[in-house]
Coordinates of C-alpha atoms in Angstrom, one line a residue:
M23 CA 0.0 0.0 0.0
P24 CA 1.5 3.4 -1.0
V25 CA 2.7 5.9 1.7
I26 CA 1.3 9.4 1.5
E27 CA 3.9 11.9 0.5
T28 CA 3.4 15.0 2.6
K29 CA 3.3 18.5 1.1
L30 CA 2.9 20.3 4.4
D31 CA 5.3 23.2 4.8
L32 CA 6.2 23.1 8.5
R33 CA 8.1 26.4 8.3
S34 CA 5.3 28.4 6.7
D35 CA 3.6 31.3 8.4
A36 CA 0.2 29.6 8.0
F37 CA 1.4 26.5 9.8
S38 CA 2.9 28.5 12.6
Q39 CA -0.2 30.6 13.0
N40 CA -2.5 27.5 12.9
R41 CA -0.4 25.7 15.5
S42 CA -0.4 28.8 17.8
Q43 CA -4.2 29.1 17.5
M44 CA -4.7 25.4 18.2
L45 CA -2.5 25.4 21.3
E46 CA -4.3 28.4 22.6
T47 CA -7.7 26.7 22.1
L48 CA -6.4 23.5 23.7
E49 CA -5.3 25.4 26.7
E50 CA -8.9 26.6 27.2
L51 CA -10.1 23.1 26.6
D52 CA -7.8 21.7 29.3
K53 CA -9.2 24.2 31.8
L54 CA -12.8 23.1 31.1
L55 CA -11.8 19.4 31.4
A56 CA -10.1 20.1 34.7
Q57 CA -13.3 22.0 35.8
A58 CA -15.4 18.9 34.9
A59 CA -13.0 16.6 36.7
R60 CA -13.5 18.7 40.0
G61 CA -17.1 17.7 40.1
G62 CA -18.9 19.7 42.7
G63 CA -15.7 21.3 44.0
E64 CA -13.1 20.7 46.6
E65 CA -15.4 21.4 49.6
T66 CA -18.0 18.9 48.4
L67 CA -15.3 16.3 47.6
A68 CA -13.9 16.8 51.1
R69 CA -17.3 16.1 52.6
L70 CA -17.5 12.9 50.6
R71 CA -14.2 11.7 51.9
A72 CA -15.1 12.5 55.4
R73 CA -18.0 10.1 55.0
G74 CA -15.6 7.4 53.8
K75 CA -16.6 7.8 50.1
M76 CA -14.3 8.1 47.1
P77 CA -14.9 10.7 44.3
L78 CA -16.5 9.2 41.2
R79 CA -13.4 9.4 39.0
E80 CA -11.3 7.6 41.6
R81 CA -13.9 4.8 41.8
I82 CA -13.7 4.5 38.0
S83 CA -9.9 4.5 37.9
L84 CA -9.9 1.6 40.5
V85 CA -12.3 -0.6 38.6
L86 CA -10.3 -0.3 35.4
D87 CA -7.4 -2.6 34.6
P88 CA -4.0 -1.0 35.6
D89 CA -2.6 1.4 32.9
S90 CA -5.6 0.9 30.6
P91 CA -7.2 4.0 28.9
F92 CA -10.6 5.4 29.6
L93 CA -12.4 7.1 26.7
E94 CA -14.8 9.6 28.2
I95 CA -17.9 10.5 26.3
S96 CA -19.2 14.1 26.2
P97 CA -17.0 15.3 29.1
L98 CA -18.0 19.0 28.5
A99 CA -21.8 18.5 28.5
A100 CA -23.7 21.5 30.0
W101 CA -20.9 24.1 29.3
R102 CA -22.5 27.6 29.2
S103 CA -25.6 26.4 31.2
N104 CA -26.6 26.8 34.8
F105 CA -25.5 23.2 35.4
D106 CA -21.9 22.1 36.2
V107 CA -19.6 21.4 33.3
G108 CA -19.8 17.7 32.8
S109 CA -23.4 17.7 34.1
G110 CA -22.8 15.4 37.1
F111 CA -22.4 12.1 35.2
V112 CA -19.3 10.4 33.8
V113 CA -19.8 8.1 30.8
G114 CA -17.1 6.3 28.9
I115 CA -15.4 3.2 27.7
G116 CA -12.9 1.3 29.8
V117 CA -11.4 -2.1 30.2
I118 CA -12.3 -4.3 33.2
E119 CA -10.7 -7.7 33.5
G120 CA -9.7 -7.5 29.9
V121 CA -13.3 -6.7 28.8
E122 CA -14.2 -3.5 27.1
C123 CA -17.2 -2.0 29.0
V124 CA -19.4 1.0 28.9
I125 CA -19.2 2.7 32.3
L126 CA -21.7 5.2 33.7
G127 CA -21.2 6.9 37.0
H128 CA -23.4 9.4 39.0
D129 CA -21.2 12.0 40.6
P130 CA -22.6 12.4 44.2
S131 CA -20.6 15.7 44.6
V132 CA -22.8 17.3 41.9
R133 CA -26.4 17.8 43.1
A134 CA -26.3 14.4 44.7
G135 CA -26.0 12.6 41.4
A136 CA -29.4 13.9 40.2
F137 CA -30.7 13.5 36.6
N138 CA -30.9 16.7 34.5
A139 CA -31.4 17.6 30.8
F140 CA -27.8 17.2 29.9
N141 CA -26.7 14.1 31.9
S142 CA -29.8 12.3 30.8
K143 CA -28.6 12.6 27.2
K144 CA -25.2 11.3 28.2
L145 CA -26.8 8.3 30.0
M146 CA -28.9 7.5 27.0
R147 CA -25.9 7.8 24.7
G148 CA -24.0 5.4 26.9
L149 CA -26.8 2.9 26.7
E150 CA -26.9 3.4 22.9
I151 CA -23.1 2.7 22.7
A152 CA -23.5 -0.5 24.7
R153 CA -26.3 -1.7 22.5
T154 CA -25.0 -0.8 19.1
N155 CA -21.5 -2.1 19.8
R156 CA -22.5 -5.0 22.1
M157 CA -20.6 -4.1 25.2
P158 CA -21.3 -4.9 28.8
Y159 CA -22.8 -2.0 30.7
V160 CA -21.5 -1.1 34.2
Q161 CA -23.3 1.5 36.4
F162 CA -22.0 3.3 39.5
V163 CA -25.3 4.3 40.9
E164 CA -25.8 7.1 43.5
S165 CA -28.7 9.4 42.6
A166 CA -31.2 11.6 44.2
G167 CA -33.6 11.2 41.3
A168 CA -34.6 14.1 39.0
D169 CA -33.2 17.5 39.3
L170 CA -36.3 19.6 39.0
R171 CA -34.6 22.9 38.3
G172 CA -35.3 22.7 34.5
E173 CA -32.7 23.1 31.7
S174 CA -32.0 26.6 32.8
G175 CA -31.1 25.5 36.3
S176 CA -33.6 27.9 37.8
G177 CA -36.0 27.2 40.6
D178 CA -39.0 28.4 38.5
P179 CA -42.0 26.2 39.3
E180 CA -43.1 26.0 35.7
A181 CA -39.6 25.0 34.6
A182 CA -39.7 22.3 37.3
I183 CA -43.0 20.9 36.0
R184 CA -41.6 20.9 32.4
R185 CA -38.5 19.1 33.7
E186 CA -40.6 16.6 35.6
T187 CA -42.6 15.8 32.5
G188 CA -39.4 15.4 30.5
H189 CA -37.8 13.3 33.2
F190 CA -40.8 11.0 33.2
A191 CA -40.3 10.2 29.5
E192 CA -36.5 9.9 29.8
S193 CA -36.8 7.6 32.9
G194 CA -39.2 5.3 31.1
R195 CA -36.9 5.0 28.2
L196 CA -34.0 4.4 30.6
F197 CA -35.8 1.4 32.1
Y198 CA -36.6 0.0 28.6
E199 CA -33.0 0.4 27.4
I200 CA -31.4 -1.4 30.4
T201 CA -33.9 -4.2 30.1
E202 CA -33.3 -4.4 26.3
L203 CA -29.6 -4.9 26.9
S204 CA -30.3 -8.0 29.0
K205 CA -32.6 -9.3 26.3
L206 CA -29.8 -8.8 23.8
R207 CA -27.5 -10.9 26.1
I208 CA -25.5 -7.8 26.9
P209 CA -24.8 -8.0 30.7
T210 CA -25.7 -5.0 32.9
I211 CA -24.1 -4.5 36.3
S212 CA -25.0 -2.0 39.0
L213 CA -22.6 -1.1 41.9
V214 CA -24.7 1.0 44.2
F215 CA -22.5 3.5 46.2
G216 CA -25.2 5.5 48.1
A217 CA -28.8 6.5 48.2
S218 CA -30.6 5.8 44.9
T219 CA -34.2 7.1 44.8
A220 CA -37.1 7.0 42.4
G221 CA -35.7 6.6 38.8
G222 CA -32.3 5.9 40.4
A223 CA -33.8 2.9 42.1
Y224 CA -34.8 1.3 38.9
Q225 CA -31.2 1.3 37.6
P226 CA -30.3 -1.6 39.9
G227 CA -33.9 -2.9 39.6
M228 CA -33.4 -3.5 35.9
S229 CA -29.8 -4.8 36.1
D230 CA -28.6 -8.4 35.8
Y231 CA -26.1 -8.1 38.7
N232 CA -26.4 -5.8 41.7
I233 CA -23.6 -5.1 44.2
F234 CA -24.6 -3.2 47.4
I235 CA -22.3 -1.7 50.1
R236 CA -23.1 -2.4 53.8
G237 CA -24.3 0.7 55.6
Q238 CA -24.0 2.9 52.5
S239 CA -26.3 1.7 49.7
K240 CA -29.9 2.6 50.0
V241 CA -32.4 1.9 47.3
F242 CA -36.1 2.8 47.5
L243 CA -38.8 4.1 45.2
G244 CA -39.7 6.7 47.8
G245 CA -37.5 7.7 50.8
P246 CA -38.8 8.1 54.3
P247 CA -40.2 11.6 53.8
L248 CA -42.3 10.4 50.8
V249 CA -43.4 7.2 52.6
K250 CA -44.5 9.4 55.5
M251 CA -46.6 11.7 53.3
A252 CA -48.0 8.8 51.2
T253 CA -48.8 6.3 53.9
G254 CA -48.2 7.9 57.3
E255 CA -45.5 5.4 58.1
D256 CA -42.4 6.5 60.0
A257 CA -39.9 4.4 58.0
N258 CA -36.3 3.8 58.9
E259 CA -33.8 4.2 55.9
E260 CA -32.0 0.9 56.6
S261 CA -35.2 -1.2 57.0
L262 CA -36.8 0.6 54.1
G263 CA -34.0 0.2 51.6
G264 CA -30.7 -0.5 53.2
A265 CA -28.0 -2.9 51.7
D266 CA -28.5 -5.6 54.3
M267 CA -32.3 -5.6 53.8
H268 CA -32.0 -5.9 50.0
C269 CA -29.4 -8.6 50.2
T270 CA -31.2 -10.7 52.9
V271 CA -34.9 -9.9 52.6
S272 CA -36.1 -8.3 49.3
G273 CA -33.5 -10.1 47.1
L274 CA -32.7 -7.0 45.1
G275 CA -29.1 -7.2 46.0
D276 CA -26.9 -10.1 44.8
Y277 CA -23.6 -9.2 46.5
L278 CA -23.0 -7.4 49.8
A279 CA -19.7 -5.5 50.0
E280 CA -18.1 -4.3 53.2
D281 CA -16.9 -1.1 51.7
E282 CA -16.3 0.7 48.4
M283 CA -13.0 -1.1 47.6
D284 CA -14.7 -4.4 48.3
G285 CA -17.6 -3.5 46.0
I286 CA -15.1 -2.5 43.3
R287 CA -13.4 -5.9 43.7
M288 CA -16.7 -7.7 43.4
C289 CA -17.5 -5.7 40.2
R290 CA -14.3 -6.8 38.6
E291 CA -15.0 -10.4 39.7
V292 CA -18.5 -10.3 38.1
V293 CA -17.0 -9.0 34.8
S294 CA -14.3 -11.7 34.9
H295 CA -16.9 -14.5 35.0
L296 CA -19.0 -13.2 32.0
N297 CA -17.1 -15.4 29.6
W298 CA -17.2 -12.4 27.2
R299 CA -16.0 -12.9 23.7
K300 CA -15.8 -10.3 20.9
Q301 CA -17.7 -11.4 17.8
G302 CA -15.8 -9.2 15.3
P303 CA -12.3 -9.8 14.1
G304 CA -9.3 -8.3 15.9
P305 CA -6.6 -6.2 14.1
T306 CA -5.4 -7.9 11.0
L307 CA -2.8 -5.4 9.6
P308 CA 0.5 -4.1 10.9
P309 CA -0.2 -1.3 13.5
D310 CA 2.9 0.8 12.7
D311 CA 2.9 4.4 13.9
P312 CA 2.5 7.0 11.2
I313 CA 5.8 8.1 9.7
Y314 CA 4.8 11.7 10.2
D315 CA 4.7 13.3 13.7
P316 CA 1.1 13.6 15.1
E317 CA 2.3 16.9 16.6
E318 CA 2.1 18.3 13.1
L319 CA -1.7 17.9 13.2
L320 CA -1.8 21.1 15.3
G321 CA -0.7 23.3 12.3
I322 CA -3.0 21.9 9.6
V323 CA -6.3 23.6 10.4
G324 CA -6.8 27.2 11.6
R325 CA -9.7 29.1 13.0
D326 CA -10.5 30.5 9.6
L327 CA -12.2 27.5 7.9
R328 CA -12.3 29.4 4.6
Q329 CA -8.7 28.6 4.2
P330 CA -8.4 25.2 2.4
F331 CA -6.2 22.3 3.5
D332 CA -5.6 18.8 2.1
M333 CA -7.3 16.1 4.1
R334 CA -4.6 13.7 3.0
E335 CA -2.3 15.6 5.4
V336 CA -4.6 14.6 8.3
I337 CA -4.9 11.0 7.1
A338 CA -1.1 10.7 6.8
R339 CA -0.8 11.4 10.5
I340 CA -3.4 9.1 11.9
V341 CA -3.2 5.9 9.8
D342 CA -0.8 3.0 10.2
G343 CA 2.6 3.7 8.6
S344 CA 0.9 6.7 6.8
R345 CA -0.1 4.1 4.2
F346 CA -3.2 4.9 2.1
E347 CA -4.5 3.3 -1.1
E348 CA -6.5 6.0 -2.7
F349 CA -9.6 5.1 -4.7
K350 CA -10.5 7.1 -7.9
P351 CA -8.0 9.9 -7.1
L352 CA -8.6 11.6 -10.5
Y353 CA -12.4 11.5 -10.4
G354 CA -14.5 13.8 -8.1
P355 CA -11.3 15.2 -6.4
T356 CA -13.2 17.2 -3.8
L357 CA -13.7 14.0 -1.9
V358 CA -10.7 11.8 -0.9
T359 CA -11.6 8.1 -0.7
G360 CA -9.4 5.1 0.0
W361 CA -8.2 2.2 2.2
A362 CA -5.9 2.3 5.2
S363 CA -5.7 0.8 8.7
I364 CA -5.7 2.3 12.3
H365 CA -4.0 0.3 15.0
G366 CA -4.3 -2.7 12.7
F367 CA -8.0 -2.4 12.0
P368 CA -8.8 -2.0 8.3
V369 CA -10.8 1.2 7.4
G370 CA -12.3 2.9 4.4
I371 CA -11.8 6.6 4.6
L372 CA -13.8 9.5 3.1
G373 CA -12.4 13.0 3.6
N374 CA -13.6 16.3 2.3
N375 CA -11.3 18.5 0.1
G376 CA -14.1 20.8 -0.9
A377 CA -17.8 20.9 -1.7
L378 CA -19.6 17.7 -2.8
F379 CA -20.2 17.7 -6.6
S380 CA -22.1 15.1 -8.6
E381 CA -18.8 13.3 -9.4
S382 CA -17.6 13.2 -5.8
S383 CA -21.0 12.1 -4.6
E384 CA -21.1 9.2 -7.1
K385 CA -17.6 8.2 -6.1
A386 CA -18.7 8.2 -2.4
A387 CA -21.7 6.0 -3.1
Q388 CA -19.6 3.4 -5.0
F389 CA -16.8 3.4 -2.4
I390 CA -19.3 2.9 0.5
Q391 CA -20.8 -0.1 -1.4
L392 CA -17.4 -1.6 -1.9
C393 CA -16.5 -1.3 1.8
N394 CA -19.8 -3.0 2.7
Q395 CA -18.9 -5.9 0.3
I396 CA -15.7 -6.6 2.2
D397 CA -16.9 -5.8 5.8
V398 CA -14.6 -2.8 6.3
P399 CA -15.7 0.0 8.7
L400 CA -15.9 3.6 7.3
L401 CA -14.2 6.7 8.7
F402 CA -15.6 10.1 7.7
L403 CA -13.4 13.1 8.0
H404 CA -15.5 16.3 7.8
N405 CA -14.6 19.7 6.3
I406 CA -17.6 20.3 4.2
T407 CA -19.7 23.4 3.4
G408 CA -22.3 21.1 1.8
Y409 CA -23.4 19.9 -1.6
I410 CA -22.7 22.4 -4.5
V411 CA -25.7 24.6 -5.5
G412 CA -26.6 26.5 -8.6
T413 CA -28.6 26.1 -11.9
D414 CA -25.8 24.4 -13.8
F415 CA -25.2 21.9 -11.0
E416 CA -29.0 21.2 -10.5
Q417 CA -29.3 20.5 -14.2
G418 CA -26.2 18.3 -13.9
G419 CA -28.0 16.2 -11.3
I420 CA -26.5 17.2 -8.0
T421 CA -29.7 16.5 -6.1
K422 CA -30.0 13.1 -7.7
N423 CA -26.4 12.2 -7.2
G424 CA -26.2 13.7 -3.7
S425 CA -29.2 11.5 -2.9
K426 CA -27.3 8.4 -4.1
M427 CA -24.5 9.2 -1.6
I428 CA -27.0 9.7 1.3
N429 CA -28.8 6.5 0.3
A430 CA -25.5 4.6 0.4
V431 CA -24.7 6.1 3.8
S432 CA -28.2 5.2 5.1
N433 CA -28.1 1.6 4.0
S434 CA -24.5 0.9 4.9
T435 CA -24.3 -1.7 7.7
V436 CA -20.6 -1.6 8.5
P437 CA -19.6 0.6 11.5
H438 CA -19.3 4.3 10.8
L439 CA -16.9 6.6 12.7
T440 CA -16.9 10.4 12.2
V441 CA -14.4 13.1 13.0
I442 CA -15.4 16.7 12.3
V443 CA -12.1 18.3 11.6
G444 CA -13.3 21.6 10.2
A445 CA -16.7 22.7 8.9
S446 CA -19.8 20.4 8.8
Y447 CA -22.7 22.3 7.3
G448 CA -26.1 21.5 6.0
A449 CA -26.8 18.3 4.1
G450 CA -23.0 17.8 3.8
N451 CA -23.2 16.7 7.5
Y452 CA -25.8 14.1 6.5
G453 CA -23.9 12.8 3.4
M454 CA -20.8 12.4 5.5
S455 CA -22.6 10.2 8.1
G456 CA -23.4 12.8 10.8
R457 CA -24.9 11.8 14.1
A458 CA -28.4 11.4 12.7
F459 CA -27.3 8.5 10.6
G460 CA -26.5 6.0 13.4
T461 CA -22.8 6.7 13.4
R462 CA -21.1 4.5 16.0
F463 CA -18.8 7.3 17.3
N464 CA -18.7 10.9 16.4
F465 CA -15.8 13.2 17.6
I466 CA -14.9 16.8 16.8
W467 CA -11.7 18.8 16.8
P468 CA -11.5 22.2 18.6
T469 CA -11.6 23.8 15.1
A470 CA -14.9 22.3 14.2
K471 CA -18.1 24.2 13.3
I472 CA -21.4 22.5 12.7
A473 CA -24.6 24.2 11.5
V474 CA -27.4 24.3 8.9
M475 CA -25.3 26.8 7.0
G476 CA -22.6 29.5 7.7
P477 CA -23.6 32.6 9.7
K478 CA -23.2 35.0 6.8
Q479 CA -25.1 32.7 4.5
M480 CA -27.9 32.4 7.0
A481 CA -28.2 36.1 7.6
G482 CA -28.0 36.8 3.8
V483 CA -30.8 34.3 3.0
M484 CA -33.0 35.8 5.7
T485 CA -32.4 39.3 4.3
I486 CA -33.3 38.2 0.7
V487 CA -36.5 36.5 1.9
Q488 CA -37.6 39.5 4.0
R489 CA -36.7 42.0 1.4
T490 CA -38.7 40.1 -1.3
A491 CA -41.7 39.8 1.1
T492 CA -41.6 43.6 1.9
E493 CA -41.4 44.6 -1.7
R494 CA -44.2 42.2 -2.6
R495 CA -46.4 44.1 -0.1
G496 CA -45.4 47.4 -1.7
E497 CA -43.6 48.6 1.5
V498 CA -40.2 50.1 1.9
F499 CA -37.5 47.8 3.3
D500 CA -35.9 49.1 6.5
E501 CA -32.2 48.8 5.8
E502 CA -31.2 50.1 9.2
A503 CA -33.3 47.6 11.1
N504 CA -32.1 44.8 8.8
A505 CA -28.4 45.7 9.5
K506 CA -29.0 45.3 13.2
R507 CA -30.9 42.0 12.6
V508 CA -28.0 40.7 10.4
E509 CA -25.5 41.6 13.0
S510 CA -27.5 39.7 15.7
V511 CA -28.1 36.7 13.5
E512 CA -24.5 36.4 12.4
F513 CA -23.3 36.7 16.0
W514 CA -25.6 34.0 17.5
A515 CA -25.2 31.7 14.5
E516 CA -21.5 31.9 14.8
E517 CA -21.6 31.2 18.6
R518 CA -23.9 28.3 18.2
S519 CA -22.0 26.8 15.3
K520 CA -18.8 26.5 17.3
G521 CA -17.7 22.9 18.2
L522 CA -17.6 23.7 21.9
F523 CA -21.3 24.7 21.9
A524 CA -22.2 21.5 19.9
T525 CA -20.2 19.2 22.2
S526 CA -21.7 20.9 25.3
R527 CA -25.2 19.9 24.0
V528 CA -24.1 16.3 23.6
S529 CA -24.4 16.4 19.8
D530 CA -21.2 14.3 19.6
D531 CA -19.1 12.0 21.7
G532 CA -16.6 14.6 22.7
M533 CA -14.0 17.3 21.6
I534 CA -10.6 15.7 21.2
D535 CA -7.0 17.0 20.9
P536 CA -6.0 16.4 17.3
R537 CA -2.9 14.6 18.5
D538 CA -5.1 12.0 20.2
T539 CA -7.2 11.3 17.0
R540 CA -5.4 8.0 16.2
T541 CA -5.7 6.7 19.8
V542 CA -9.3 7.7 20.1
L543 CA -10.2 6.0 16.8
G544 CA -8.3 2.9 17.8
I545 CA -10.3 2.6 21.0
A546 CA -13.6 3.2 19.0
L547 CA -12.7 0.7 16.4
S548 CA -11.9 -1.9 19.0
A549 CA -15.2 -1.2 20.7
C550 CA -17.0 -1.6 17.4
H551 CA -15.5 -5.1 16.9
N552 CA -17.3 -6.4 20.0
K553 CA -20.1 -7.0 17.5
A554 CA -19.8 -8.9 14.3
I555 CA -19.4 -6.6 11.2
Q556 CA -22.4 -7.1 9.0
G557 CA -21.7 -5.8 5.6
T558 CA -24.2 -6.3 2.8
K559 CA -24.7 -5.9 -0.9
E560 CA -28.4 -4.9 -0.4
F561 CA -29.2 -1.2 -0.9
G562 CA -32.4 0.7 -1.3
T563 CA -33.6 1.9 -4.7
W564 CA -32.1 5.1 -6.0
R565 CA -32.3 7.1 -9.2
M566 CA -29.6 6.0 -11.5

């Protein structure tokens, strides 16, 4: 397989500027990740330790195999909201007793591990990852139930009612998802670290294996105050839902641990006896490091996404040995397609080098079908403004040929992984297997922007539509008011298109350092191979 020959000028002003901007952005990102790691803050964590409890991230680190990685999902959820960065839950993929597991943990230092609009999305995403990739699901449960402050985090009664209604729907789906995993023969394990009330109680209630901690775990649908109000009974927490009671009387508990470390030990023992076997193939190609330094990824993409770059330069720094067999290099050149491997796992890669034209769309459709015939996962690298528009292109069949590509993406059954490197606008996001298309994993770089269209285009379209409507009514168009509206639209569209805003709303699986792209994709590909790859030659009807 040929090795990519780089044309990147490491001494150019553009490279230096891009690298400087990226390092500055990564410094901001590191501060936010550190903020998320602090949970509810030092004071809250100190209170936990005083009660003999470990912080959530310490619990997770102890259950994992020594020196094994942990790929956290959506660590920056809830940024720029009234909730804590990270939203009080930790979700990720880690290795326990040699088995790749999805791990969810309620952080008791953040609002007592309560559910909110952001961490509910993370929880459901974790369940989706477990289901679609066939991975055991481990829950560290300690939850006060629903956080009724509403998405804004306010104490407004109406917001609380809306939140309660939403939580009702989310909780119901949570119960279904956990039960469905068991039906699919995907083990579910709950290690209960503290009080778990209402919806939190059903997490162990629906699990295959439950580990309780003596004198610490408490599980009940309604705590003593609710029992008092509902029935008049003065209930004791231990007799109502304590660990000893559930392990000796109700039967909800399967294992009774003496303390948190003992519970973590039991969790590892349970995973060790699952007799878990991956159904997909392991790595089959040499996992050589790229011949180009991943540090160079910092200087490829700048903040100004109007400046073009060659996606081959990104590919050369993330694939094994920088080897890449390009498919149809002379046809539809605005889309780079070809075969490579990452950490030994074969992949088919589609990367944007411009807008999608009819030719590049047709090439993509053919390439996706070929990868499905040979059971090779697909990696989509986004820097796309969308499908090309205009009279000549419509007459040339761009809608028809773009639809072929989207049809191929929709009907493809091999795993899809997506990394949004630069822009990802409009239908281009769909054609490149955006989140809406069942992509197994979706990550973004700090340079990423994702929106229906660019801010200037959005403001311009709105101006044209409003000007036309005003003139049709025979009125005078107010240029001054429009200028203010354009300024506001451009500002907010720009802010909401930024990758950091997107990742904070859990629209992807996390913002990653470009230098970590190869490692992150390797973990994701390994996770995908827990399930047998099911390629197919069957595709829906499309217009030829």
